[in-house]
Short mmCIF file of C-alpha atoms and ligand atoms in Angstrom, two decimals:
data_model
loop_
_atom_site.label_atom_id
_atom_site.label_comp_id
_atom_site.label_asym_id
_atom_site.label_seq_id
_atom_site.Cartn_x
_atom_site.Cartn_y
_atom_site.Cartn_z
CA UNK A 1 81.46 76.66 91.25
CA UNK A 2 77.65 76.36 90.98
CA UNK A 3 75.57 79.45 90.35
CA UNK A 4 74.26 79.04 94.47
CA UNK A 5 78.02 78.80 95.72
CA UNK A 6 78.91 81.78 93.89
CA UNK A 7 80.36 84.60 97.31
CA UNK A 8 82.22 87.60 97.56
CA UNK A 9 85.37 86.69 99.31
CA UNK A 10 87.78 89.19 100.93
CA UNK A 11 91.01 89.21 98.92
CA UNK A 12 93.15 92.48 99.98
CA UNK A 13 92.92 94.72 102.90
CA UNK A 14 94.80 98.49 103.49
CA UNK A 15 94.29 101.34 105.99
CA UNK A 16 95.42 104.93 105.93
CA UNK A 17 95.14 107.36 108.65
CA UNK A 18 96.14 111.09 108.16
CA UNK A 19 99.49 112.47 109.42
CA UNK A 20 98.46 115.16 111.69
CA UNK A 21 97.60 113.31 115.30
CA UNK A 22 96.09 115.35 118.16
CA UNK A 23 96.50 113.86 121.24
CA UNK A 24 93.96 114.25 124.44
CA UNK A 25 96.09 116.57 126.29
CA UNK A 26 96.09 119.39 122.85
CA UNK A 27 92.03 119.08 123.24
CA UNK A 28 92.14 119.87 126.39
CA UNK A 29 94.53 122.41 126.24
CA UNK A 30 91.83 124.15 123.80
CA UNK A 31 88.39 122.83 125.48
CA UNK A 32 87.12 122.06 128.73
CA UNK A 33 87.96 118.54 129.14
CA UNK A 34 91.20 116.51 130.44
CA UNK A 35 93.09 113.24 129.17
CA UNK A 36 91.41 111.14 131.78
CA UNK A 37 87.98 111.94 131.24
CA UNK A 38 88.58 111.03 127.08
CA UNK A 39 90.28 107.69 128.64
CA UNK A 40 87.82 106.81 130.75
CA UNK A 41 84.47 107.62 129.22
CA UNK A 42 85.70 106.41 125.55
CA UNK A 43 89.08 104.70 125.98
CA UNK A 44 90.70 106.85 123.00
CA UNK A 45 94.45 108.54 123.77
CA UNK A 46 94.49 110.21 120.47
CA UNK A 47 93.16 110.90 116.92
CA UNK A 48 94.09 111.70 113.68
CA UNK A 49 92.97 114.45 111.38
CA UNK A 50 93.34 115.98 107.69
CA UNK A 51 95.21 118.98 107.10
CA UNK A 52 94.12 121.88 105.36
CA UNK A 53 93.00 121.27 102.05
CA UNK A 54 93.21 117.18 102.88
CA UNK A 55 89.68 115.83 102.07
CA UNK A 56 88.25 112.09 102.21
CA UNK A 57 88.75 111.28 99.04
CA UNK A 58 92.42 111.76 99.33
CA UNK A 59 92.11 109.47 102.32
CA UNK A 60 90.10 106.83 100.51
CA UNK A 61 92.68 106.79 97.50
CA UNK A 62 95.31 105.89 100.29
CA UNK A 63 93.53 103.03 101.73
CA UNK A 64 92.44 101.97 98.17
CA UNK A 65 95.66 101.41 96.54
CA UNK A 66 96.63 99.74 99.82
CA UNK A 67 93.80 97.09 99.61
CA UNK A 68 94.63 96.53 96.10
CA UNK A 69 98.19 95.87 96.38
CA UNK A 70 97.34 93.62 98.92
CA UNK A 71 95.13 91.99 96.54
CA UNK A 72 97.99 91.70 94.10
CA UNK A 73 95.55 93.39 92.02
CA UNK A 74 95.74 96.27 89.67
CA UNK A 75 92.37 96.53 88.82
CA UNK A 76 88.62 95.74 90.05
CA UNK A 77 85.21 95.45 88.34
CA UNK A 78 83.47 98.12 90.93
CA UNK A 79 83.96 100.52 93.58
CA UNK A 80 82.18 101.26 96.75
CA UNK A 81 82.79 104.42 98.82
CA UNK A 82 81.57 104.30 102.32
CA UNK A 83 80.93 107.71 103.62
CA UNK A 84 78.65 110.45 105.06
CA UNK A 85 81.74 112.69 104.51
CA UNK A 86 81.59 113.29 100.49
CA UNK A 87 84.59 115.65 99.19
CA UNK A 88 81.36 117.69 98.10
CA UNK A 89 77.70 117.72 98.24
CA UNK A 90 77.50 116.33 94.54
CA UNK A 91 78.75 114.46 92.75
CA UNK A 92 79.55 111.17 94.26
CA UNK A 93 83.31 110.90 95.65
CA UNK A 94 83.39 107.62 94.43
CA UNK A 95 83.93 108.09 90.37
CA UNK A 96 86.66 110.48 91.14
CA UNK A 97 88.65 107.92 93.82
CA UNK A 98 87.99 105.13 91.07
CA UNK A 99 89.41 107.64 88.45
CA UNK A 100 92.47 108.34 90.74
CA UNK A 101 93.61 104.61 90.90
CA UNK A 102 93.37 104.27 87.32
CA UNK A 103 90.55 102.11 87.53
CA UNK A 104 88.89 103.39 84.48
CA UNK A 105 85.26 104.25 83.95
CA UNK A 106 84.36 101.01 86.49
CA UNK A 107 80.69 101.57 88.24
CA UNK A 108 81.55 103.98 91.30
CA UNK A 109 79.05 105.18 94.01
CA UNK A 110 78.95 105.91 97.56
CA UNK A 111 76.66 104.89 100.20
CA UNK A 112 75.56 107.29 103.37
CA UNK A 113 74.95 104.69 106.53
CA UNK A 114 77.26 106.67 108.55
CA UNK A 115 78.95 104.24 110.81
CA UNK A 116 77.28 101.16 109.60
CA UNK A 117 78.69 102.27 106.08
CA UNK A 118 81.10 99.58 105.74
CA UNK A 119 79.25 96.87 106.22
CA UNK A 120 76.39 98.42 104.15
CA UNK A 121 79.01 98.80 101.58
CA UNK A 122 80.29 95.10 101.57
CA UNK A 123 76.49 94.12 101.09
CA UNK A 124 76.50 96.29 98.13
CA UNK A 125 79.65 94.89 96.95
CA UNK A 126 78.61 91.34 97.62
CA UNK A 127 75.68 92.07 95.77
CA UNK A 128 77.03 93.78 92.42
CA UNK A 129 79.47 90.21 92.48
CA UNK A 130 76.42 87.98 92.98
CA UNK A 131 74.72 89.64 90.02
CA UNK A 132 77.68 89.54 87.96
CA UNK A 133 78.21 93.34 87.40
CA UNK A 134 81.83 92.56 88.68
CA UNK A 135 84.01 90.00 89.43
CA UNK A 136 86.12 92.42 91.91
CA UNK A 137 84.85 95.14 94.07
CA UNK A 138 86.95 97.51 95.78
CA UNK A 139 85.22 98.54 99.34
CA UNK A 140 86.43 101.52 101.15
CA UNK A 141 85.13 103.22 103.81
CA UNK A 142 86.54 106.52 104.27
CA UNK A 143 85.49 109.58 106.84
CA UNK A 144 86.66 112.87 108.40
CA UNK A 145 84.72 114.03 110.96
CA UNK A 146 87.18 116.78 111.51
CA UNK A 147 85.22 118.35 109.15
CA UNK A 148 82.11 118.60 110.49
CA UNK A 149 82.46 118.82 114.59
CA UNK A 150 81.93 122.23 116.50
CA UNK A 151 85.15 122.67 117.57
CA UNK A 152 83.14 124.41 120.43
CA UNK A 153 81.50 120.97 121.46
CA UNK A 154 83.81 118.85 123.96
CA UNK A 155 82.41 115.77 123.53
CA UNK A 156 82.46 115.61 119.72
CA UNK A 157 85.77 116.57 119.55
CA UNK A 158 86.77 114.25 121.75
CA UNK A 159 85.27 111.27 119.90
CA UNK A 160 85.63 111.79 116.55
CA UNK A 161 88.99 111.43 114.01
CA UNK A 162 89.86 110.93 110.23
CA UNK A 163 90.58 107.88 108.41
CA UNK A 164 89.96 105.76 105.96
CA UNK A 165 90.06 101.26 105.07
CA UNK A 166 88.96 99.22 102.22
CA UNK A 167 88.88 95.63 100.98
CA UNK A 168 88.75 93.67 97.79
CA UNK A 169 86.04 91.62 97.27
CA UNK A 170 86.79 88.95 94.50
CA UNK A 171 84.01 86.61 92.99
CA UNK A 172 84.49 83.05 95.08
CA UNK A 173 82.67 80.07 96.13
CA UNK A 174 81.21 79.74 99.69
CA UNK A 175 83.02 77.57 101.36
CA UNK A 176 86.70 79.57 100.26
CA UNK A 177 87.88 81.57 103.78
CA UNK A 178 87.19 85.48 103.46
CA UNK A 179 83.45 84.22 102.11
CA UNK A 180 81.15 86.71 103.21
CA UNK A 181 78.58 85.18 105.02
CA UNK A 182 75.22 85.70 107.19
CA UNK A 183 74.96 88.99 105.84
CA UNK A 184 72.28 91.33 108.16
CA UNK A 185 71.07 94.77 108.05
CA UNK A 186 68.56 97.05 109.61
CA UNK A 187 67.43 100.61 110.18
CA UNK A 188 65.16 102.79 112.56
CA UNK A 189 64.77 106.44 110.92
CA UNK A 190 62.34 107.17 113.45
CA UNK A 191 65.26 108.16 115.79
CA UNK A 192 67.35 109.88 113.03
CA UNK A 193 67.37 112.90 115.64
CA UNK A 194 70.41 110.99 117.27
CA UNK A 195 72.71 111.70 115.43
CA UNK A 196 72.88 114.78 112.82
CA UNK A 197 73.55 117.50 110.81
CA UNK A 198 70.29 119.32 110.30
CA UNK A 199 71.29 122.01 107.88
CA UNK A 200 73.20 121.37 104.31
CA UNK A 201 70.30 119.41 103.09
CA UNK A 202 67.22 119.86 100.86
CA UNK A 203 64.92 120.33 103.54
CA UNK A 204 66.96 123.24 105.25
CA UNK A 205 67.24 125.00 101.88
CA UNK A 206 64.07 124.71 100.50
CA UNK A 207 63.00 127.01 103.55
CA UNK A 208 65.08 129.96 102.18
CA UNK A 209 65.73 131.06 105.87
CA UNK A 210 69.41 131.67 106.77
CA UNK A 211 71.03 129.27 108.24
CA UNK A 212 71.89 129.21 111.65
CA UNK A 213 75.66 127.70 112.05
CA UNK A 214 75.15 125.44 115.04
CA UNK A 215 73.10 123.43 112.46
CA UNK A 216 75.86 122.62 110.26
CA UNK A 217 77.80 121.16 112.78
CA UNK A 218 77.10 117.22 113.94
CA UNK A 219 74.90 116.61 117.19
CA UNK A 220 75.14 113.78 118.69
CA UNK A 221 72.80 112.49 121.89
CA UNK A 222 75.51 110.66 123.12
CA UNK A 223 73.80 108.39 125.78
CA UNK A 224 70.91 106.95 123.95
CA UNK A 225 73.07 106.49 120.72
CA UNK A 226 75.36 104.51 123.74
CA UNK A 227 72.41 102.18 124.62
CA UNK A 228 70.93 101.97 120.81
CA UNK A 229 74.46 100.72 120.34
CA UNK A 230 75.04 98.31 122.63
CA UNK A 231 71.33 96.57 122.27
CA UNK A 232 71.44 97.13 118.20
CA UNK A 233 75.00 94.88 117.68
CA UNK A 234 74.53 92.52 119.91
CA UNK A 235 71.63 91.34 118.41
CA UNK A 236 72.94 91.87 114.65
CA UNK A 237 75.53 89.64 115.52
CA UNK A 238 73.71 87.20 116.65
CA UNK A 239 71.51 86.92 114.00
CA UNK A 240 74.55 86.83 112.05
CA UNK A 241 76.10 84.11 113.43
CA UNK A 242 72.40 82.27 113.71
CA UNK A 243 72.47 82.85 109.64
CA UNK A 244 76.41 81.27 109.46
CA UNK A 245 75.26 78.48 111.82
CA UNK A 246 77.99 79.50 114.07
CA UNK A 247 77.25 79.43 117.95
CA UNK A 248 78.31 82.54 119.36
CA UNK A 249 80.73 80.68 121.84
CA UNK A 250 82.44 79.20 118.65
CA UNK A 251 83.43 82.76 117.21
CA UNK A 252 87.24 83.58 117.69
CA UNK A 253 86.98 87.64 116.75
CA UNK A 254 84.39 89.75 117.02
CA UNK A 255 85.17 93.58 114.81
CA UNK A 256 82.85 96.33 116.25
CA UNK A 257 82.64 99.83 114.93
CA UNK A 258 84.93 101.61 117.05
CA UNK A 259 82.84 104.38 119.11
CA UNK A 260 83.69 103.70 122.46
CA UNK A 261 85.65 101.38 124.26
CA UNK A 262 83.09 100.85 126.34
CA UNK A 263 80.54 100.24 124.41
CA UNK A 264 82.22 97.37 122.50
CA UNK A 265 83.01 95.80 126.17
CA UNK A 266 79.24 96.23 127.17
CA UNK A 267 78.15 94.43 123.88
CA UNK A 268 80.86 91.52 124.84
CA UNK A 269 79.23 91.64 128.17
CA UNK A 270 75.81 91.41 126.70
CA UNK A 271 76.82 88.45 124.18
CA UNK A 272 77.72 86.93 127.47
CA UNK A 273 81.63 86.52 125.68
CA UNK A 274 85.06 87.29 127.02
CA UNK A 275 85.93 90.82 126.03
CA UNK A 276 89.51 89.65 124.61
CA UNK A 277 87.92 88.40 121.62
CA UNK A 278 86.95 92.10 120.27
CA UNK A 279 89.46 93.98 118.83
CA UNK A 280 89.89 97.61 119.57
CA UNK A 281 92.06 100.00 117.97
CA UNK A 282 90.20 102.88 119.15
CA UNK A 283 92.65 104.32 121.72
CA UNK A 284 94.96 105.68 118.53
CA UNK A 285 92.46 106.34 115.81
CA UNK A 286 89.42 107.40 117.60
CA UNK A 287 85.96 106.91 115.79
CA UNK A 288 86.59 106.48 112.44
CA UNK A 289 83.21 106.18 111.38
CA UNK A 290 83.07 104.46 108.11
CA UNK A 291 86.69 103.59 108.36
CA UNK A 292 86.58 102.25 111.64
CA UNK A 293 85.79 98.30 111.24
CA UNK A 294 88.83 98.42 108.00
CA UNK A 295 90.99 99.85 110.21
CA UNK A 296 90.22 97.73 113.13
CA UNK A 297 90.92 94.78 110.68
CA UNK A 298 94.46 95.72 109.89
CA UNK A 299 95.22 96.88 113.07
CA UNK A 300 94.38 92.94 114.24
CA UNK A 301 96.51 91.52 111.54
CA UNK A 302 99.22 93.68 111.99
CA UNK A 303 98.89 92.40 115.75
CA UNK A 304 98.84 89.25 115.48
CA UNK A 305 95.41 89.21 116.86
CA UNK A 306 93.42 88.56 114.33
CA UNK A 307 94.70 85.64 112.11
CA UNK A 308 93.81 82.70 109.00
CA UNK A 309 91.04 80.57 110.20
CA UNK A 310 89.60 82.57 112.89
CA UNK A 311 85.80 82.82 113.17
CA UNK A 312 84.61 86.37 112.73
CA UNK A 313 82.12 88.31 112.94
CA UNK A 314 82.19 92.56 112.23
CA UNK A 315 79.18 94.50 113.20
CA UNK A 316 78.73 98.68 112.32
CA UNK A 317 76.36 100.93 114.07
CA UNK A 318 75.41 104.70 113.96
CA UNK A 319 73.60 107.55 112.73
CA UNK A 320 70.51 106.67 110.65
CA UNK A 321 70.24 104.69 113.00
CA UNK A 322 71.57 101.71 111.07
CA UNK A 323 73.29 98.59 111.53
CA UNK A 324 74.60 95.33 110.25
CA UNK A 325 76.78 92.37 110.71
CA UNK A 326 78.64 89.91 108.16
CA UNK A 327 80.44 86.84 109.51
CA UNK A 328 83.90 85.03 107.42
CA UNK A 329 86.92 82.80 108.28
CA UNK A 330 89.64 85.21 108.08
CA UNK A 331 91.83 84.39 104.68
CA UNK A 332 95.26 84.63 104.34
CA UNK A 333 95.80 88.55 103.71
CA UNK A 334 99.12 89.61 102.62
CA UNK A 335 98.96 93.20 104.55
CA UNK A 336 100.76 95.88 102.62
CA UNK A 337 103.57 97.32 104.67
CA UNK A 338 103.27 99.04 108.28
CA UNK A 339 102.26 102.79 108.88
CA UNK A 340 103.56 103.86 112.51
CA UNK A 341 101.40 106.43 114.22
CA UNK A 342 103.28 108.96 116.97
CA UNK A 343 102.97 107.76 120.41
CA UNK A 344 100.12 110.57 122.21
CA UNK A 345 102.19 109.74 125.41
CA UNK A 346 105.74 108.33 127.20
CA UNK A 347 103.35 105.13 128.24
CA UNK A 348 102.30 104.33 124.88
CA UNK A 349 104.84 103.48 122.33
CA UNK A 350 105.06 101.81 119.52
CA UNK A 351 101.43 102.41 118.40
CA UNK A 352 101.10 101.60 114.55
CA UNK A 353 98.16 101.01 111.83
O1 UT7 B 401 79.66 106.20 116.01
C1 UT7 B 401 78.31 105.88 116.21
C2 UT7 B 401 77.59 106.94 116.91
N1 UT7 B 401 78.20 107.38 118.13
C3 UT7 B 401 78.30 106.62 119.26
O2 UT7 B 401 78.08 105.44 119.28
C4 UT7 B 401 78.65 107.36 120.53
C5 UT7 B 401 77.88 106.80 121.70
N2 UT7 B 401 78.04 107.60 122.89
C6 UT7 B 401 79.19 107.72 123.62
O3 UT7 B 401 80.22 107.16 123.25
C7 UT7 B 401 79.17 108.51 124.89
O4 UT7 B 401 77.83 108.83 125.20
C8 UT7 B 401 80.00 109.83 124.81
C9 UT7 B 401 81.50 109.50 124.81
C10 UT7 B 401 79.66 110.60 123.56
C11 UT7 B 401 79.73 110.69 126.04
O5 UT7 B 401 80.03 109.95 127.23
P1 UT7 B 401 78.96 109.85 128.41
O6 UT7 B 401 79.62 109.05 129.45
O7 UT7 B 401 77.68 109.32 127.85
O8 UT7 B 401 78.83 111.34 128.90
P2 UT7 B 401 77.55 112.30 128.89
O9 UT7 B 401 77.28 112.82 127.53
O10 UT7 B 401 76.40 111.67 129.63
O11 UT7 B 401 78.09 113.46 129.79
C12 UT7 B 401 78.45 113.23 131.17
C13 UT7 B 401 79.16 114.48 131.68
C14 UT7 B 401 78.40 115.75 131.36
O12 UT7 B 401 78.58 116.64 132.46
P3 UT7 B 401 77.44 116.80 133.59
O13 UT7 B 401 76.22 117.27 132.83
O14 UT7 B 401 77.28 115.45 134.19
O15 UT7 B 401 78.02 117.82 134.51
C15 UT7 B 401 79.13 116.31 130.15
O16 UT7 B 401 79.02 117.70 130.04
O17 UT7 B 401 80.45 114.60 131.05
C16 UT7 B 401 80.57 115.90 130.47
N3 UT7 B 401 81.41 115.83 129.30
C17 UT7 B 401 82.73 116.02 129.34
N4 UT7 B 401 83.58 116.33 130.35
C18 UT7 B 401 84.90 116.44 130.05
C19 UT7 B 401 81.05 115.52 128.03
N5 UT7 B 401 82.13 115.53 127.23
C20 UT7 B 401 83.19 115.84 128.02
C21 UT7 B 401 84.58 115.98 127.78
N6 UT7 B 401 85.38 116.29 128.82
N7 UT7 B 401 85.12 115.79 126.55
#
C-alpha cells in the first residue's frame, strides 16, 4: 500500500442498549402526552434508559467489547469516545472505558459534537490512522440523555433514550470495502442556542450566582433544529458522495442520525431518493444521540438491510450545530451475537438490536 492509499477501514461493529425500556404509553401515563402523538410526530414506540447508578461509560464498555470481538480483535492502537454525556465533568470518560477493556495506557479522548459525534469521531479516528499514531482505533459513541432531560418537559422526554455503538477502524488501503471515504464536516455556533444546557459550564460558574435548575436541564427548539436538520444532511451528503464520486442515485443505504422519523424521510424527500433506502431503527431506541448512527448500523445488518457491497453513506446532525457525512462499501462484518429488546406493544414483536 502506498503512503496516499493508506484509509481507515471499518473492521468490527457492536451495539448495546440499556435494559430498562419505557414504552410511550409509561410517559404518558406520567406527562401530558399519548402514544400516538410520540408515533406520529417522531415515529419512536419506545426507549431505553440506564438504571440507577448505570452511567455512559458502562454503556460504552458494552458496545466496545462488542465491536472488538467483532473485529476478532483484542486490542487497538486508540480510542475515541463520542459523547456530550461524560460519566463526569472531568476527566475524559474515554481513558477509563480504554482502561476497562484492558486496552492498556492506548491514547483515549472524547469528543463533544453531540449528535454529529460519531462521525466527528470516525474523522478523528481516521485521522490518528493516517498519521500513524495507530494502526486500530476503537470508535464508540455512547449517550444517555436520561440524564439530563426535565422529566417535566414532554417533548424531551419523549425524544430522547440511552445507548451506546462503536466500530474498529483498522489501517487499510482505499480501495478495501469499509474504506472511509469523502469524509465532510461543518459547524454553525452562531445558533448554539438550539440546543443546550446553559448551566454546568465555565461561563455559568464564573458568575457565582446560584443556579437556577431549569438551566441544567437540555432545551431543545425543536422546530428549527427540525429544518436545520433536514437542510444541513442533505447537503453533507451530497457533498459526500460528490467527494466519493458516487451519484446520489447510485447509493444503496443512506444511515441518518436517528432524531425523528420524519426528519430522515424529509431529507430522502429532499435528496429526491426513495425513502426505503434509509434505515431507521428509531421506533425502539429513540434518539440515541451519539450512539444513534452505530446502532442504526447493526440494527441494518442484523436485518438484512444493510449488507457487503452496498453503497453508503451515514450523515450526524445536532447540537453545536454540527454535522458531517462519510461514505464506504459496507465490508463483510461478522456481528457479535443478537440482543432482543421487549416488544413496547402486542403489534410489535420481535424487535431486537
Ligand atoms: O438530535 C438532534 C437534535 N434534535 C432534533 O433533531 C430534533 C428535531 N425536532 C423534532 O424532532 C421535533 O421538532 C420534535 C419531536 C422535538 C417536536 O415535534 P413538533 O412536531 O416540531 O412539535 P412542536 O414542538 O412544534 O409542538 C407542537 C405541539 C405543541 O402544542 P401547541 O403549542 O401546538 O398547542 C406542543 O406543546 O405539540 C405539543 N407537544 C406535545 N404534545 C403531546 C410537544 N411535545 C408533545 C408531547 N405530547 N410529547
Amino acid at each position: 500500500m502506498s503512503g496516499t492509499d493508506r484509509a481507515a477501514v471499518v473492521a468490527g461493529l457492536g451495539g448495546w442498549v440499556p435494559r430498562t425500556v419505557v414504552t410511550n404509553d409509561e410517559l404518558a401515563a406520567l406527562l401530558g402526552t399519548d402514544d400516538e402523538w410520540i408515533r406520529t410526530r417522531t415515529g419512536i414506540r419506545q426507549r431505553h434508559v440506564i438504571a440507577p447508578g448505570e452511567a455512559t461509560g458502562d454503556l460504552a464498555v458494552e458496545a466496545g467489547r462488542r465491536a472488538l470481538e467483532s473485529a476478532g480483535l483484542v486490542g487497538v492502537g486508540a480510542l475515541v469516545l463520542a459523547t456530550s454525556t461524560p460519566d463526569r465533568l472531568s476527566p475524559a470518560t474515554a481513558p477509563e472505558v480504554a482502561s476497562r477493556l484492558g486496552l492498556g495506557t492506548v491514547p483515549a479522548f472524547d469528543v463533544a459534537a453531540v449528535c454529529a459525534g460519531f462521525v466527528y469521531a470516525l474523522a478523528a479516528g481516521a485521522g490518528l490512522i493516517a498519521t500513524g499514531v495507530a494502526e486500530s482505533v476503537l470508535v464508540i459513541g455512547a449517550d444517555t440523555f436520561s440524564t439530563i432531560l426535565d422529566p417535566a418537559d414532554r417533548t424531551t422526554r419523549a425524544v430522547f433514550g440511552d445507548g451506546a455503538g462503536a466500530v474498529v477502524l483498522r489501517a487499510g488501503s482505499l480501495d478495501q470495502p469499509g474504506a472511509l471515504l469523502g469524509l465532510s464536516l461543518g459547524s454553525d455556533g452562531s445558533r448554539s442556542d438550539l440546543v443546550e444546557i446553559p448551566a454546568g459550564g465555565s461561563r455559568q460558574r464564573s458568575t457565582g450566582l446560584p443556579v437556577k435548575p431549569e438551566d441544567t436541564f437540555l432545551t431543545m427548539r425543536g422546530r428549527a433544529v427540525f429544518a436545520e436538520a433536514v437542510h444541513r444532511m442533505s447537503a453533507s451528503a451530497r457533498e459526500t458522495a460528490a467527494r466519493a464520486g458516487w451519484p446520489l442515485e447510485e447509493i444503496d443505504r443512506f444511515v441518518l442520525h436517528q432524531a425523528n422519523a420524519r426528519i430522515v424521510t424529509a431529507t430522502a424527500h429532499r435528496l429526491a431518493l426513495p425513502a426505503e433506502r434509509f434505515l431507521s431503527n428509531i421506533d425502539r431506541v429513540g434518539n440515541t444521540v451519539a450512539a444513534s448512527i452505530p446502532l442504526a448500523l447493526s440494527d441494518g445488518v442484523l436485518s438484512g438491510e444493510l449488507r457487503p457491497g452496498h453503497r453508503v453513506v451515514l450523515a450526524g446532525f445536532g447540537g453545536g450545530l454540527a454535522w458531517g457525512s462519510v461514505a464506504l462499501v459496507w465490508p463483510h462484518i461478522v456481528h457479535p451475537g443478537i440482543r432482543i429488546l421487549p416488544a413496547p406493544s402486542a403489534d410489535q414483536s420481535g424487535a431486537r438490536k
